[in-house]
Amino acid sequence: MSQLEQVKGLLKDLQQDVAFYQQLAQLLQQQREAMLACHAEQSEQAGANLSAIYPRLQASARRRAQTLEALRLATNGEGLQLLFSRLPAALKAQAESWWQTLEQQAVACQQLNERNGLLLNHQREMLGALFRDRPEDFLYSR
């Protein structure tokens, strides 16, 4: 694969990852709402949909790193910025926009995921207390 094809692939992946992270955020929100409403089936479906997106994002990140490595650039944000600086102006601006959006979305999704994890742990604690202790003691243990 030529360097030009590799760069085109990397840019396509960036654009697709923006869409995947948007889906990821929606699914994490759906998962939270399902957990709050105690809809196990909806929560499981959201989890299954999330599990389908994660490998795609991982594969894209792996290809991005491989492309940067093949171009003898650092396999991080600095390497991407250096690559972007070599693109025509309009494409450079678009690529930088995709990357910035991707970084912001990744942070937002991480926060949503952590929030869901805290909720899940809290629900597990409550259920554990109900099954472990006498139910009448549960009300007074908090």
CSV table of C-alpha atoms in Angstrom, one decimal:
chain,number,residue,atom,x,y,z
A,1,MET,CA,0.0,0.0,0.0
A,2,SER,CA,1.4,3.4,-1.0
A,3,GLN,CA,1.9,6.2,1.5
A,4,LEU,CA,-0.9,8.2,-0.2
A,5,GLU,CA,-3.3,5.2,0.2
A,6,GLN,CA,-2.3,4.9,3.9
A,7,VAL,CA,-2.9,8.5,4.6
A,8,LYS,CA,-6.3,8.4,2.8
A,9,GLY,CA,-7.2,5.3,4.9
A,10,LEU,CA,-6.2,7.1,8.1
A,11,LEU,CA,-8.3,10.1,7.2
A,12,LYS,CA,-11.3,7.9,6.4
A,13,ASP,CA,-10.8,6.1,9.7
A,14,LEU,CA,-10.8,9.5,11.5
A,15,GLN,CA,-14.1,10.5,9.9
A,16,GLN,CA,-15.7,7.1,10.6
A,17,ASP,CA,-14.4,7.2,14.2
A,18,VAL,CA,-16.2,10.5,14.8
A,19,ALA,CA,-19.5,8.8,13.8
A,20,PHE,CA,-18.7,5.7,15.9
A,21,TYR,CA,-18.0,7.9,19.0
A,22,GLN,CA,-21.3,9.6,18.5
A,23,GLN,CA,-23.0,6.2,18.4
A,24,LEU,CA,-21.0,5.2,21.5
A,25,ALA,CA,-22.2,8.2,23.5
A,26,GLN,CA,-25.8,7.6,22.5
A,27,LEU,CA,-25.5,3.9,23.5
A,28,LEU,CA,-23.9,4.8,26.8
A,29,GLN,CA,-26.7,7.2,27.6
A,30,GLN,CA,-29.3,4.5,26.6
A,31,GLN,CA,-27.5,2.0,28.8
A,32,ARG,CA,-27.7,4.4,31.8
A,33,GLU,CA,-31.3,5.1,31.2
A,34,ALA,CA,-32.1,1.4,31.0
A,35,MET,CA,-30.1,0.8,34.2
A,36,LEU,CA,-32.0,3.6,36.0
A,37,ALA,CA,-35.3,2.2,34.9
A,38,CYS,CA,-34.2,-1.4,35.8
A,39,HIS,CA,-34.8,-2.6,32.2
A,40,ALA,CA,-32.4,-5.5,32.1
A,41,GLU,CA,-33.1,-6.4,28.5
A,42,GLN,CA,-32.6,-2.9,27.2
A,43,SER,CA,-29.4,-2.6,29.2
A,44,GLU,CA,-28.1,-5.9,27.8
A,45,GLN,CA,-29.0,-4.8,24.3
A,46,ALA,CA,-27.1,-1.5,24.8
A,47,GLY,CA,-24.2,-3.5,26.1
A,48,ALA,CA,-24.2,-5.8,23.1
A,49,ASN,CA,-24.3,-2.8,20.8
A,50,LEU,CA,-21.4,-1.2,22.7
A,51,SER,CA,-19.4,-4.4,22.4
A,52,ALA,CA,-19.8,-4.2,18.6
A,53,ILE,CA,-18.4,-0.7,18.4
A,54,TYR,CA,-15.3,-1.1,20.6
A,55,PRO,CA,-13.4,-3.5,18.3
A,56,ARG,CA,-14.0,-1.2,15.4
A,57,LEU,CA,-12.5,1.7,17.3
A,58,GLN,CA,-9.6,-0.4,18.5
A,59,ALA,CA,-8.9,-1.6,14.9
A,60,SER,CA,-9.0,2.0,13.7
A,61,ALA,CA,-6.5,3.1,16.4
A,62,ARG,CA,-4.2,0.2,15.5
A,63,ARG,CA,-4.3,1.1,11.8
A,64,ARG,CA,-3.6,4.8,12.7
A,65,ALA,CA,-0.6,3.8,14.7
A,66,GLN,CA,0.7,1.5,12.0
A,67,THR,CA,0.3,4.2,9.3
A,68,LEU,CA,2.2,6.7,11.5
A,69,GLU,CA,4.9,4.2,12.1
A,70,ALA,CA,5.2,3.4,8.4
A,71,LEU,CA,5.5,7.1,7.8
A,72,ARG,CA,8.2,7.2,10.5
A,73,LEU,CA,6.2,9.5,12.7
A,74,ALA,CA,5.4,9.3,16.4
A,75,THR,CA,2.4,7.1,17.0
A,76,ASN,CA,0.6,9.7,19.0
A,77,GLY,CA,-1.1,13.1,18.7
A,78,GLU,CA,2.2,14.8,17.8
A,79,GLY,CA,2.7,12.4,14.9
A,80,LEU,CA,-0.8,13.1,13.7
A,81,GLN,CA,-0.3,16.8,13.9
A,82,LEU,CA,3.0,16.5,11.9
A,83,LEU,CA,1.2,14.5,9.3
A,84,PHE,CA,-1.7,17.0,9.2
A,85,SER,CA,0.8,19.8,8.7
A,86,ARG,CA,1.9,18.2,5.4
A,87,LEU,CA,-1.6,18.1,4.0
A,88,PRO,CA,-3.2,20.7,1.6
A,89,ALA,CA,-4.7,23.5,3.7
A,90,ALA,CA,-8.4,22.5,3.3
A,91,LEU,CA,-7.7,18.9,4.0
A,92,LYS,CA,-5.5,19.8,6.9
A,93,ALA,CA,-8.3,21.9,8.5
A,94,GLN,CA,-10.8,19.0,8.1
A,95,ALA,CA,-8.4,16.4,9.5
A,96,GLU,CA,-7.6,18.6,12.5
A,97,SER,CA,-11.3,19.1,13.1
A,98,TRP,CA,-11.9,15.4,13.0
A,99,TRP,CA,-9.1,14.7,15.4
A,100,GLN,CA,-10.2,17.4,17.8
A,101,THR,CA,-13.7,16.2,17.7
A,102,LEU,CA,-12.5,12.6,18.2
A,103,GLU,CA,-10.4,13.6,21.3
A,104,GLN,CA,-13.4,15.5,22.8
A,105,GLN,CA,-15.8,12.6,22.1
A,106,ALA,CA,-13.4,10.1,23.6
A,107,VAL,CA,-13.1,12.0,26.8
A,108,ALA,CA,-16.9,12.5,27.0
A,109,CYS,CA,-17.5,8.7,26.4
A,110,GLN,CA,-15.0,7.8,29.0
A,111,GLN,CA,-16.8,10.0,31.5
A,112,LEU,CA,-20.2,8.5,30.5
A,113,ASN,CA,-18.7,5.0,30.9
A,114,GLU,CA,-17.3,5.8,34.3
A,115,ARG,CA,-20.6,7.2,35.4
A,116,ASN,CA,-22.4,4.0,34.2
A,117,GLY,CA,-19.8,1.9,36.1
A,118,LEU,CA,-20.5,3.8,39.3
A,119,LEU,CA,-24.3,3.4,38.9
A,120,LEU,CA,-23.8,-0.4,38.2
A,121,ASN,CA,-21.6,-0.8,41.3
A,122,HIS,CA,-24.1,1.1,43.4
A,123,GLN,CA,-26.9,-1.2,42.1
A,124,ARG,CA,-24.8,-4.3,42.9
A,125,GLU,CA,-24.1,-3.0,46.4
A,126,MET,CA,-27.8,-2.5,47.0
A,127,LEU,CA,-28.8,-5.9,45.7
A,128,GLY,CA,-26.0,-7.5,47.6
A,129,ALA,CA,-27.2,-6.0,50.8
A,130,LEU,CA,-30.7,-7.1,50.1
A,131,PHE,CA,-29.7,-10.7,49.5
A,132,ARG,CA,-26.9,-10.8,52.1
A,133,ASP,CA,-28.7,-9.2,55.0
A,134,ARG,CA,-32.2,-9.4,56.3
A,135,PRO,CA,-34.4,-7.2,54.0
A,136,GLU,CA,-35.8,-5.2,56.9
A,137,ASP,CA,-32.2,-4.3,58.0
A,138,PHE,CA,-31.4,-2.9,54.5
A,139,LEU,CA,-33.6,0.1,55.0
A,140,TYR,CA,-31.7,1.1,58.1
A,141,SER,CA,-28.2,0.3,57.0
A,142,ARG,CA,-27.8,3.4,54.7
